[in-house]
PDB file of C-alpha atoms and ligand atoms in Angstrom:
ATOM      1  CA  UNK A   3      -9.637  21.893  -2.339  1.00  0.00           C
ATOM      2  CA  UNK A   4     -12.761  20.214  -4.344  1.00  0.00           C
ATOM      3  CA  UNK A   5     -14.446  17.312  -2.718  1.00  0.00           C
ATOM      4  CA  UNK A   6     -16.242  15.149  -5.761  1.00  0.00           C
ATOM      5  CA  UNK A   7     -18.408  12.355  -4.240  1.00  0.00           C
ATOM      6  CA  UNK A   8     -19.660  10.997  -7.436  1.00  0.00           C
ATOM      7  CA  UNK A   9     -17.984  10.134 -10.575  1.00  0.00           C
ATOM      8  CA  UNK A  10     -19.952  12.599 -12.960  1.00  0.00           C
ATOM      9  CA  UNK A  11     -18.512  15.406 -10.436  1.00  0.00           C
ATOM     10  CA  UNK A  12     -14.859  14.010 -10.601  1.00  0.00           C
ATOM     11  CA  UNK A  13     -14.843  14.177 -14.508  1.00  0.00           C
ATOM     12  CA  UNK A  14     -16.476  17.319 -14.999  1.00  0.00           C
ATOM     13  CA  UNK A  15     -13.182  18.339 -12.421  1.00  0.00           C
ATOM     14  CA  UNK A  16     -10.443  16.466 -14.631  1.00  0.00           C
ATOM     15  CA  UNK A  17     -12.260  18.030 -17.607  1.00  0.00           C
ATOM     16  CA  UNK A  18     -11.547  21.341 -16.295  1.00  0.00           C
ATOM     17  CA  UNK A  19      -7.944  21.016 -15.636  1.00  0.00           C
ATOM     18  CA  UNK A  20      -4.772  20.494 -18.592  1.00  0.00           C
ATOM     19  CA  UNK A  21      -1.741  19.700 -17.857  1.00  0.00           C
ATOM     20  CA  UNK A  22      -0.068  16.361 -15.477  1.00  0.00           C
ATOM     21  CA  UNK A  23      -2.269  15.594 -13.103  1.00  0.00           C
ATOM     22  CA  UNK A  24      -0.412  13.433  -9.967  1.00  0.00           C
ATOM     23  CA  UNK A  25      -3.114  10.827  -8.136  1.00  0.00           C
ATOM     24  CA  UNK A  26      -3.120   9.648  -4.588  1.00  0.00           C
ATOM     25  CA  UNK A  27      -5.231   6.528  -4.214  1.00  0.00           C
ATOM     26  CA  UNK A  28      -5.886   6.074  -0.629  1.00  0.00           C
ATOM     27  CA  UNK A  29      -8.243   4.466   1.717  1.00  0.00           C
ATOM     28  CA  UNK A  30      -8.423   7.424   4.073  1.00  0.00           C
ATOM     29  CA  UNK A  31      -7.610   8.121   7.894  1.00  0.00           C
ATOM     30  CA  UNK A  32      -4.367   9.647   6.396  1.00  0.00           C
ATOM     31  CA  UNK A  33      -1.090   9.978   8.104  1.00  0.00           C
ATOM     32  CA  UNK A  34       2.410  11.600   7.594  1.00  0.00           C
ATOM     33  CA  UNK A  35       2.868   8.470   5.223  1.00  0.00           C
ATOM     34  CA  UNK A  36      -0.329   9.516   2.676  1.00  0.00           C
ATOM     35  CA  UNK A  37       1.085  13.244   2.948  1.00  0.00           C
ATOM     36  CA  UNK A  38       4.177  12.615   1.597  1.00  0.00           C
ATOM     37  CA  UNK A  39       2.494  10.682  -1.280  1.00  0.00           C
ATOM     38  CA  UNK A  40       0.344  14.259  -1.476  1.00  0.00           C
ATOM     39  CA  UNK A  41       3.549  16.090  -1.247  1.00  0.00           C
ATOM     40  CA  UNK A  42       4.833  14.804  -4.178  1.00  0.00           C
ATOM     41  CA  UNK A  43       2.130  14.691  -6.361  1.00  0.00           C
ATOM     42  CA  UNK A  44       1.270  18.122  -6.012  1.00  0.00           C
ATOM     43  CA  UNK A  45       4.810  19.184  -6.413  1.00  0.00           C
ATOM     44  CA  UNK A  46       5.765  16.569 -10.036  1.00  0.00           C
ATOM     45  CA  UNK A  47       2.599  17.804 -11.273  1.00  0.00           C
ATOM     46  CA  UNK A  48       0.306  20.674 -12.595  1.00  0.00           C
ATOM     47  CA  UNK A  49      -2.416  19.439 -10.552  1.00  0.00           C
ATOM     48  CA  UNK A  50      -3.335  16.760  -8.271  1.00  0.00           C
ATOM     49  CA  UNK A  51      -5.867  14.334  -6.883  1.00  0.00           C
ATOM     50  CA  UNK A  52      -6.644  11.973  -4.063  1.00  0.00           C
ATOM     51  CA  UNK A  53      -9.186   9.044  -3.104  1.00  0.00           C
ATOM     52  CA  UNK A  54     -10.401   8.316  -0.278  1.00  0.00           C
ATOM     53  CA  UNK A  55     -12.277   5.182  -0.545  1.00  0.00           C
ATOM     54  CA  UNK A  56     -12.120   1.600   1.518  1.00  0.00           C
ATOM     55  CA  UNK A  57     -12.892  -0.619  -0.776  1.00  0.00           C
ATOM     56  CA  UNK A  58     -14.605  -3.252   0.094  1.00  0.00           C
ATOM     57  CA  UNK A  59     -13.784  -5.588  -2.759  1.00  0.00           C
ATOM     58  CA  UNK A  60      -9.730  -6.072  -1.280  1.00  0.00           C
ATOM     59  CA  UNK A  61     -10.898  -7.401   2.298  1.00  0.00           C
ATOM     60  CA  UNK A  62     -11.615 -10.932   2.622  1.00  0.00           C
ATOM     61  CA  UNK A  63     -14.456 -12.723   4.721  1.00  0.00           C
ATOM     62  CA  UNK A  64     -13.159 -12.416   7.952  1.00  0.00           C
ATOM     63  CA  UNK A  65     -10.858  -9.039   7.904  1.00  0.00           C
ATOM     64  CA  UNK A  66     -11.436  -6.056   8.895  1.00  0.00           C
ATOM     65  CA  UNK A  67     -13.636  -4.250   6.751  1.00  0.00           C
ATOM     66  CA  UNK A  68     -16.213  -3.060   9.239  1.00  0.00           C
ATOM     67  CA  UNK A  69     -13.338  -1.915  11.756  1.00  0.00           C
ATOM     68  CA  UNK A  70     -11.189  -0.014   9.136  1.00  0.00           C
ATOM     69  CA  UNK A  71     -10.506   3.145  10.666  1.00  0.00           C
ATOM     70  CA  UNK A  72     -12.737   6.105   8.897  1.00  0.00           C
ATOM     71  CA  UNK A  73     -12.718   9.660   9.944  1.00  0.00           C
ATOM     72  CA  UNK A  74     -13.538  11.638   6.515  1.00  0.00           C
ATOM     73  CA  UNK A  75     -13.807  15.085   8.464  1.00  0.00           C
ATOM     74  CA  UNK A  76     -10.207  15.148   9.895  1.00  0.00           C
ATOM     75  CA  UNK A  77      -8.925  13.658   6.529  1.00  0.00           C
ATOM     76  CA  UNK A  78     -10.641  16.850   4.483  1.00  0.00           C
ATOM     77  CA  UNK A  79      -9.018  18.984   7.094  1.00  0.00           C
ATOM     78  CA  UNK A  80      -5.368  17.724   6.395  1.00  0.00           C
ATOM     79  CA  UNK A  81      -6.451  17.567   2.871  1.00  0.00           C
ATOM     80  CA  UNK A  82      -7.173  21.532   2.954  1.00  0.00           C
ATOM     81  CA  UNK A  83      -3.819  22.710   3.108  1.00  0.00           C
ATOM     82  CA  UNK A  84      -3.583  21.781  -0.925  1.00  0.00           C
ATOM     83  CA  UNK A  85      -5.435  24.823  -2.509  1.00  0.00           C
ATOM     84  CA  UNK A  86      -6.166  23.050  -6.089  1.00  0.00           C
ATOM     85  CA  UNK A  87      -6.267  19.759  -4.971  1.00  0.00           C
ATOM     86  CA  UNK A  88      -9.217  17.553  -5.970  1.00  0.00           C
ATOM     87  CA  UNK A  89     -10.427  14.597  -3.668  1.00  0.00           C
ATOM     88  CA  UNK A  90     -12.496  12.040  -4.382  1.00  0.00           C
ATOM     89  CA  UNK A  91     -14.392  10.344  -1.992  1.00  0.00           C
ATOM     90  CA  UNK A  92     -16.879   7.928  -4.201  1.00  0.00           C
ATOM     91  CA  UNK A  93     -19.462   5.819  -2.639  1.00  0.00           C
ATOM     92  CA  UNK A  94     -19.373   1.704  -2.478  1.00  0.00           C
ATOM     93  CA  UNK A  95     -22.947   1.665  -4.790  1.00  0.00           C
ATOM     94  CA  UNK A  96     -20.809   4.157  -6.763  1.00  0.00           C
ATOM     95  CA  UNK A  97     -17.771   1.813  -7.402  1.00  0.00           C
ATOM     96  CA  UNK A  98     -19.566  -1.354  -7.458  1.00  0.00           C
ATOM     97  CA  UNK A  99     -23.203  -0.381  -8.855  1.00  0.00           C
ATOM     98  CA  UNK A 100     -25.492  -3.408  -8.536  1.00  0.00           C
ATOM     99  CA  UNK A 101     -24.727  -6.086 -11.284  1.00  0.00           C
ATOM    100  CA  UNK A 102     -21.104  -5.140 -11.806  1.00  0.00           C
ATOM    101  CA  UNK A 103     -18.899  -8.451 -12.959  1.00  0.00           C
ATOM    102  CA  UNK A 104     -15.920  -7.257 -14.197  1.00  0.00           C
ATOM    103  CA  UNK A 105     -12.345  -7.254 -12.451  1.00  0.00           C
ATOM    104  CA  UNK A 106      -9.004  -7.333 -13.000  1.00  0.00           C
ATOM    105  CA  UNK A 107      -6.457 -10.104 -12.111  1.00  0.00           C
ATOM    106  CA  UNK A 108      -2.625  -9.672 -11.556  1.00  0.00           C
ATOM    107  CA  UNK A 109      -1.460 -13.666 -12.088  1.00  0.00           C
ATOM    108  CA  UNK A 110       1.717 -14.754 -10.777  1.00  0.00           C
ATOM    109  CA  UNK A 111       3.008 -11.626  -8.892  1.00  0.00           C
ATOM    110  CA  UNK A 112      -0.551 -11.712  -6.502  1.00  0.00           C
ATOM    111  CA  UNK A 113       0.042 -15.144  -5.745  1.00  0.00           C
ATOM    112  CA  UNK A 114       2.791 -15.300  -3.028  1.00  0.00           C
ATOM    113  CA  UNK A 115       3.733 -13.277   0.301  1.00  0.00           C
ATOM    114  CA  UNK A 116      -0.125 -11.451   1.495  1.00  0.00           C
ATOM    115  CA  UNK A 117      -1.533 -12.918  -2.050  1.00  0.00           C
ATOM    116  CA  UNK A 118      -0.900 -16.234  -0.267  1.00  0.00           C
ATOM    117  CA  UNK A 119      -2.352 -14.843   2.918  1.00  0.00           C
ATOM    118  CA  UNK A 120      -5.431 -12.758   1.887  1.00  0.00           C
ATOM    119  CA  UNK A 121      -6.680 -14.724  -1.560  1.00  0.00           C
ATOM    120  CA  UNK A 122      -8.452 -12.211  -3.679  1.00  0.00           C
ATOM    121  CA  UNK A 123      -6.302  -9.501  -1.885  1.00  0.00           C
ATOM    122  CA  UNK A 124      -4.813  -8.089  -4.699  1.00  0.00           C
ATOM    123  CA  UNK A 125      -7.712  -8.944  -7.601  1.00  0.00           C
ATOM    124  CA  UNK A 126      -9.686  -6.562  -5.181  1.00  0.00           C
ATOM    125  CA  UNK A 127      -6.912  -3.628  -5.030  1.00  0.00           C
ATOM    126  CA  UNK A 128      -5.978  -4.234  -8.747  1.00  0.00           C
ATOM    127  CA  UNK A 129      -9.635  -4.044  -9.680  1.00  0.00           C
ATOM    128  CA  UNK A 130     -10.498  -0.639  -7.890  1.00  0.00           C
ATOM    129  CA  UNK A 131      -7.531   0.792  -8.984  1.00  0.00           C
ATOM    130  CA  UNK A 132      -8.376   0.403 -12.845  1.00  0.00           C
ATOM    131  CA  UNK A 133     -11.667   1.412 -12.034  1.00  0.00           C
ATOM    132  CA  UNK A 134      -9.512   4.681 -10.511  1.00  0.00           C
ATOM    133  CA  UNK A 135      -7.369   5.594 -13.039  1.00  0.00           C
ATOM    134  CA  UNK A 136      -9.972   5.109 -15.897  1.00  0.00           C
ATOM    135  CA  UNK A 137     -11.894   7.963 -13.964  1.00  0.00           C
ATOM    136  CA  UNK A 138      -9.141   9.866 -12.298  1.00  0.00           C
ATOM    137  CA  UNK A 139      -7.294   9.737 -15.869  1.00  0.00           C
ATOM    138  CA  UNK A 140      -3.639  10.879 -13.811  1.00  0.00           C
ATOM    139  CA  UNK A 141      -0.505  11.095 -15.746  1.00  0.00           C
ATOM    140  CA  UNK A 142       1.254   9.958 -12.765  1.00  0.00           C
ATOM    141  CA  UNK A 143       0.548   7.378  -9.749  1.00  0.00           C
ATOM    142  CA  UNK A 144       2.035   7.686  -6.276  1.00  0.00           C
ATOM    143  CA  UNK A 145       2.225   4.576  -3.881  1.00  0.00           C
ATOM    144  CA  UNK A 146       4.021   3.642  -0.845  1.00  0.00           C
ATOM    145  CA  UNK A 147       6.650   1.592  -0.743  1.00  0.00           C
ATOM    146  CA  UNK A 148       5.625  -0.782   2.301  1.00  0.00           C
ATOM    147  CA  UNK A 149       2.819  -2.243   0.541  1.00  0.00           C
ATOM    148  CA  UNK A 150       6.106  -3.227  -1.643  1.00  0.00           C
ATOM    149  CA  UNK A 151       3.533  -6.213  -3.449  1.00  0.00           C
ATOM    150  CA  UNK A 152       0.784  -4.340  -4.262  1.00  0.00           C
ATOM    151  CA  UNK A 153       3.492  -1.398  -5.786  1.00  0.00           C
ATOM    152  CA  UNK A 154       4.220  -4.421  -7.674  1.00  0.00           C
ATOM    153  CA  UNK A 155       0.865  -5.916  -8.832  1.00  0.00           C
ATOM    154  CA  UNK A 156       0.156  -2.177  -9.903  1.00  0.00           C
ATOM    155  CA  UNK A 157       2.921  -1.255 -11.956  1.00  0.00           C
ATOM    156  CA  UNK A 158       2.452  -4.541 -13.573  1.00  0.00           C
ATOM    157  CA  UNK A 159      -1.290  -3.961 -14.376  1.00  0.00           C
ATOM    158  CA  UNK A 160      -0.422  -0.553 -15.564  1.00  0.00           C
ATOM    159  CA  UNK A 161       2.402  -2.817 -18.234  1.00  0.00           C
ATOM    160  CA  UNK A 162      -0.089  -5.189 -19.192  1.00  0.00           C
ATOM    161  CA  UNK A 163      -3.046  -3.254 -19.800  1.00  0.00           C
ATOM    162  CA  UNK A 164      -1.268  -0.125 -21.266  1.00  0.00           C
ATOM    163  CA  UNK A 165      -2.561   2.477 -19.062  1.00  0.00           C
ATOM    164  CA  UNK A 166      -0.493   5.622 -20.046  1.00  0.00           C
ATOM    165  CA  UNK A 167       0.598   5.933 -16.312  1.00  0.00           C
ATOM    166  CA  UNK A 168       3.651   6.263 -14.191  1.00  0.00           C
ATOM    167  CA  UNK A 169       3.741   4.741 -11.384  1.00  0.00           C
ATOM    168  CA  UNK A 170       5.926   6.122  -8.136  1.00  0.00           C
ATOM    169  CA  UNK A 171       7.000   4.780  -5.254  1.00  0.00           C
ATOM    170  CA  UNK A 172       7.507   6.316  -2.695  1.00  0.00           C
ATOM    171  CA  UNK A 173       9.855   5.049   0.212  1.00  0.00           C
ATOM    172  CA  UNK A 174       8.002   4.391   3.842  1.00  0.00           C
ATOM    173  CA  UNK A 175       7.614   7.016   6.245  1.00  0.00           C
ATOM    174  CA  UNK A 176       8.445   5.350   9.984  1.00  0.00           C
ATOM    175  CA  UNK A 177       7.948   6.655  13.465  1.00  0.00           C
ATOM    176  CA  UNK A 178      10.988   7.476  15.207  1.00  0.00           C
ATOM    177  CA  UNK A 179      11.500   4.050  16.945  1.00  0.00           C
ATOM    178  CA  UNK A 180      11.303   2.861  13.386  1.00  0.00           C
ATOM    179  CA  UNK A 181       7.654   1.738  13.123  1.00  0.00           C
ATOM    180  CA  UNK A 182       5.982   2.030   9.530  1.00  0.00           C
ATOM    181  CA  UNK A 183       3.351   4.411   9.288  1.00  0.00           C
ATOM    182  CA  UNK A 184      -0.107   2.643   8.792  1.00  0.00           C
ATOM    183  CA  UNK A 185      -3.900   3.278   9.381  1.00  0.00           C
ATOM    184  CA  UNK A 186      -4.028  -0.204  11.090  1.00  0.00           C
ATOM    185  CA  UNK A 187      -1.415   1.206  13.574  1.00  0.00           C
ATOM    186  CA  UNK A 188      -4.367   2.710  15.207  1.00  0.00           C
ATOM    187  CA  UNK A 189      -5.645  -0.915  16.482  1.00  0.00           C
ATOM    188  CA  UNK A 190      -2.722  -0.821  19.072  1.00  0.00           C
ATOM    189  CA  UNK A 191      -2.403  -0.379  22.681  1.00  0.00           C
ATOM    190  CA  UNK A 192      -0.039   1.329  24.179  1.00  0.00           C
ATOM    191  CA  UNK A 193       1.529  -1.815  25.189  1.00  0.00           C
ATOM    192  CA  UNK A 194       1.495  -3.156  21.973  1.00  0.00           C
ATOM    193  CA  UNK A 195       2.500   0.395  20.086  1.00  0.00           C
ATOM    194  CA  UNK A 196       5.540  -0.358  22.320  1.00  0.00           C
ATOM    195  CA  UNK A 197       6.130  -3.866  21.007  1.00  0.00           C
ATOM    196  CA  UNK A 198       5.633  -2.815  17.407  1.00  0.00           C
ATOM    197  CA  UNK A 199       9.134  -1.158  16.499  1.00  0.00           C
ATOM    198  CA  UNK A 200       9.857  -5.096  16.844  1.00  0.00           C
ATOM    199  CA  UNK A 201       8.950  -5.715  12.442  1.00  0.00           C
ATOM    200  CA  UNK A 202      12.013  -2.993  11.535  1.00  0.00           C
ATOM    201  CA  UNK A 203      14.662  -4.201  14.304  1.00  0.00           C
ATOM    202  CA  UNK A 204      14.351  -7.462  12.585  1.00  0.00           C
ATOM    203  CA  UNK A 205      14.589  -6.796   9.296  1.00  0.00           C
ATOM    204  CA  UNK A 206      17.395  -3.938   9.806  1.00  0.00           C
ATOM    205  CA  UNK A 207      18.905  -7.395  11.972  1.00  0.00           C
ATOM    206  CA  UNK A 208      18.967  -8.694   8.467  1.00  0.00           C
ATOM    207  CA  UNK A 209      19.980  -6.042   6.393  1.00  0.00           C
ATOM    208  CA  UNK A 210      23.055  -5.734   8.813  1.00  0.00           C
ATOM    209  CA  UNK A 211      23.824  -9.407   7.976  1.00  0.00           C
ATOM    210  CA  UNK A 212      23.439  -8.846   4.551  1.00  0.00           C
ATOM    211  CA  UNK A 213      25.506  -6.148   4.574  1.00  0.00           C
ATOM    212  CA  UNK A 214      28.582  -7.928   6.182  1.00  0.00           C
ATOM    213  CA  UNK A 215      28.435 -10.385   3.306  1.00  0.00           C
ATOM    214  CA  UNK A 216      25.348 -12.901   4.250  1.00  0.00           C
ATOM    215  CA  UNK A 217      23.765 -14.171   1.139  1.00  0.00           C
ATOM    216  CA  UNK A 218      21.470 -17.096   2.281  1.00  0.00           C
ATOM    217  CA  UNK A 219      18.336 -16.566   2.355  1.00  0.00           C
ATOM    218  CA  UNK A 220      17.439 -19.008   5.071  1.00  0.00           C
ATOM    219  CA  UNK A 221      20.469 -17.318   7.193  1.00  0.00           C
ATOM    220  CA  UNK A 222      18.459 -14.248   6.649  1.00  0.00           C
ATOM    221  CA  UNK A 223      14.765 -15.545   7.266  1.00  0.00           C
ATOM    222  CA  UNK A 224      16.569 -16.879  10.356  1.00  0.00           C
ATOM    223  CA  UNK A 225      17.733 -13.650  11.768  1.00  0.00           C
ATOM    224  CA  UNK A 226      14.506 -12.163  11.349  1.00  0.00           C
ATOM    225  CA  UNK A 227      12.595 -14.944  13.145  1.00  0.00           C
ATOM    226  CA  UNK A 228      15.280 -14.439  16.124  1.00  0.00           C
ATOM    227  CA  UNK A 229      14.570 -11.026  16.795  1.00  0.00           C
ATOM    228  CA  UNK A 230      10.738 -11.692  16.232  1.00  0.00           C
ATOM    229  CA  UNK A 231      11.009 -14.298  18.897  1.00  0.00           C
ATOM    230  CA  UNK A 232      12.472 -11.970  21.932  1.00  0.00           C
ATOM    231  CA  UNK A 233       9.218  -9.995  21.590  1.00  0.00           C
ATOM    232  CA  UNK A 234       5.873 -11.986  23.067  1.00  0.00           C
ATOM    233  CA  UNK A 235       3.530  -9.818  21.751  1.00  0.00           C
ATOM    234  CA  UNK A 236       4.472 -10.649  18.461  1.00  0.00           C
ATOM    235  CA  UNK A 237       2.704 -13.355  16.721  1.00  0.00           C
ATOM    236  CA  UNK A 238       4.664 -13.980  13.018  1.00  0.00           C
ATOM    237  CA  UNK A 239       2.305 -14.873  10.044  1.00  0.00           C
ATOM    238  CA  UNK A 240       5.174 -14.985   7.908  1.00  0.00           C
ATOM    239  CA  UNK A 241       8.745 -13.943   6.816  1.00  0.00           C
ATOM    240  CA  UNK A 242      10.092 -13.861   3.620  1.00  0.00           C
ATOM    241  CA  UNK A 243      13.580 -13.358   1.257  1.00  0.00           C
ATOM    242  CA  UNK A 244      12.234 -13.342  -2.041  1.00  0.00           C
ATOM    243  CA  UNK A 245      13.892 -11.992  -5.481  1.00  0.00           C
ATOM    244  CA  UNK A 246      12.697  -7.972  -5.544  1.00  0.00           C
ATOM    245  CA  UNK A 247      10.899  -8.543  -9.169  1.00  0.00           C
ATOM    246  CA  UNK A 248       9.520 -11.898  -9.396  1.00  0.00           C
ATOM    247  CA  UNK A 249       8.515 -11.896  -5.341  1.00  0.00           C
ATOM    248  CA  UNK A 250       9.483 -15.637  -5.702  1.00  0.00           C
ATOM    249  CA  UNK A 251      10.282 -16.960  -2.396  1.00  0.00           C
ATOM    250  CA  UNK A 252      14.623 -17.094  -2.181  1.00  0.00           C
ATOM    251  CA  UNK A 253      16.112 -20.450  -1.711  1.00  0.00           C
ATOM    252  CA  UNK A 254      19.627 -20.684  -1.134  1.00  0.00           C
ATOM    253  CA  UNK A 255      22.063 -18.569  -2.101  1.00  0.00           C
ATOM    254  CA  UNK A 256      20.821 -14.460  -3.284  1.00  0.00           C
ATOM    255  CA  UNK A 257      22.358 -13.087  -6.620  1.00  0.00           C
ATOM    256  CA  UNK A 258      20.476 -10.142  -7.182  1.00  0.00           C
ATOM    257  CA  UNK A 259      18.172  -7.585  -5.024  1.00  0.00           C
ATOM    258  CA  UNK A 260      15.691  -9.025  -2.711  1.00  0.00           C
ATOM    259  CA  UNK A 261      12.798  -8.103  -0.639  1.00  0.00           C
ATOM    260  CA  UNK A 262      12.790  -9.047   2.798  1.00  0.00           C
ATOM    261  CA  UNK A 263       9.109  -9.017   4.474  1.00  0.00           C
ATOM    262  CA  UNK A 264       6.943 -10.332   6.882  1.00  0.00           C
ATOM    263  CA  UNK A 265       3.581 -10.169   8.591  1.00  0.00           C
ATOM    264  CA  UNK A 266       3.190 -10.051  12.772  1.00  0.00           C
ATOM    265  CA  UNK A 267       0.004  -9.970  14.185  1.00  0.00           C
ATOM    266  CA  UNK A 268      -0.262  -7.938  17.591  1.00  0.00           C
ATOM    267  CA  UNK A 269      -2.847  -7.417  19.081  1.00  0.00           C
ATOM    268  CA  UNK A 270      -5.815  -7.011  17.075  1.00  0.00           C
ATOM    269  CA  UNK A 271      -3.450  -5.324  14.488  1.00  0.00           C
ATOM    270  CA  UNK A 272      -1.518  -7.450  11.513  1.00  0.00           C
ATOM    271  CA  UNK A 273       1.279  -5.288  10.348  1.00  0.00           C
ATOM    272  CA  UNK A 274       3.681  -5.492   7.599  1.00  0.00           C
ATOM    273  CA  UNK A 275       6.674  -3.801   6.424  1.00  0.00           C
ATOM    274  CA  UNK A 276       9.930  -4.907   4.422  1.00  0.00           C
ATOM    275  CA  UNK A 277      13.288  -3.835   3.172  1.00  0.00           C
ATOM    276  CA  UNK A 278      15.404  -4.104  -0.300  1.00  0.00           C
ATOM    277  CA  UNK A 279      18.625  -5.095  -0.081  1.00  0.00           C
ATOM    278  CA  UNK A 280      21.096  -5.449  -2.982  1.00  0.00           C
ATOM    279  CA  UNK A 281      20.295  -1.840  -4.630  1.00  0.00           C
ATOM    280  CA  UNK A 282      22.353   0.793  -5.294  1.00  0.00           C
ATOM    281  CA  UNK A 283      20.058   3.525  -2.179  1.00  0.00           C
TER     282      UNK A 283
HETATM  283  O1  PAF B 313      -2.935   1.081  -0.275  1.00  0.00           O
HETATM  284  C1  PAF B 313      -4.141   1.354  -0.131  1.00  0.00           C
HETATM  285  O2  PAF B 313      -4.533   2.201   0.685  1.00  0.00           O
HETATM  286  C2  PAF B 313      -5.168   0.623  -0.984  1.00  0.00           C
HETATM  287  O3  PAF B 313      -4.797  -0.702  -1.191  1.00  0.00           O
HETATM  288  C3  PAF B 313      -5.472   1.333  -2.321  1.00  0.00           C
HETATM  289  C4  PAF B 313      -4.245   1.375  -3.209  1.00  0.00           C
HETATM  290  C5  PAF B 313      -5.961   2.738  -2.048  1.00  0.00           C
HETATM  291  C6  PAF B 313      -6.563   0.582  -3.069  1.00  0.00           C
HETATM  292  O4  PAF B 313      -7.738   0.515  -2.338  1.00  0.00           O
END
């Protein structure tokens, strides 16, 4: 494993390698969910790299920037276990050198769900990812499939702006109660870690409905809500049947694949996770 904390370092890397190269954007404290992202870039491709960067540029005002969870030390020891991998762990000044002015906006598909919820969200994830791939230079991309908007925003920007990348995504790793692996899992008590499984009871509530024939979206928005509601510790931001390309918000009745989502606050924590339903699995 090569750790590159500047740019010049990274390239000089890439330079040195031909072949695919697979690339793990991440912004560190890395669970079983960023490994399997790992996993599969270092098996698709000849080599592989990951960031580890938080980037400041995606949080708003009052999120949680500062509190992120960091631990670079135990992250380079999971890392280690990847011989040739190459990890890139850049500095803010590095990524956002004094003066810089120039980002990149993802229009309609940023708008709704957390773009609605956290405005200049995804201009901040969109922008530092460019900024990624023009340095990282992969062949292929490898996100998760819980952040199921920002897979979305990506693989867009990657369409519009011609970057000659594939972008994979790769389905959610869970905890065995069902909980969605996430570095923001971290902010829970016990109590609350208990509470939590409550975000994939609801939406497998409504992927049960769906599958015995249930095709209104409210119908389905309202079985979520009911099992959100039998947990106290759950505080619902939002929940949400939209169509699984456009992200529009569902009204009536579904005729193609939809994404079912929402966002619960417990605790300090504000999760997310979601489901498709109407694909062939
Ligand atoms: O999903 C994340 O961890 C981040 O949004 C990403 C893609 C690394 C950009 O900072």
């Amino acid at each position: 494993m090569i750790v590159c904390e500047s740019i010049e370092a990274l390239r000089a890397e890439r330079a040195r390698r031909t072949g695919s190269l697979g690339f793990v954007p991440t912004m560190g404290y890395l669970h079983e969910g960023h490994m399997a992202l790992v996993q599969r870039a270092v098996a698709e491709n000849d080599h592989a790299a990951v960031s580890i960067f938080v980037n400041p540029l995606q949080f708003g005002e009052n999120e949680d920037f500062g509190a992120y969870p960091r631990d670079l030390e135990r992250d380079l020891a999971l890392l280690s276990a990847f011989v040739d991998l190459i990890v890139f762990t850049p500095s803010v000044e590095a990524m956002y050198p004094h003066g810089f002015q120039t980002y990149v906006q993802v229009e309609a598909l940023s708008q709704g769900l957390e773009g609605a919820r956290r405005p200049g969200h995804f201009r901040g994830v969109a922008t530092v990812v460019a900024k990624l791939f023009n340095i990282v230079q992969p062949q292929r991309a490898y996100f998760g499939q819980k952040d199921a908007q920002q897979l979305a925003v990506i693989r867009q920007m990657v369409r519009d702006l011609a970057f000659p990348i594939e972008v994979i995504g790769v389905p959610t790793v869970r905890a065995a109660d069902g909980l969605a692996l996430s570095s923001r899992n971290s902010y829970l008590t016990p109590e609350e870690r208990a509470a939590a499984p409550v975000l994939y009871r609801a939406l497998c509530a409504a992927q049960a409905r769906y599958a015995e024939g249930e095709r209104d979206a409210e119908a389905l928005r309202a079985t979520m809500r009911a099992v959100l509601a039998a947990e106290p510790l759950a505080h619902v931001e939002y929940v949400s049947v939209a169509d699984a390309e456009t992200l529009q918000e569902c009204e009536g009745r579904l005729c193609g694949p939809a994404l079912l989502s929402m966002a619960v606050r417990i605790g300090r924590a504000r999760l997310i996770d979601n489901i498709v339903v109407g694909v062939e699995q």
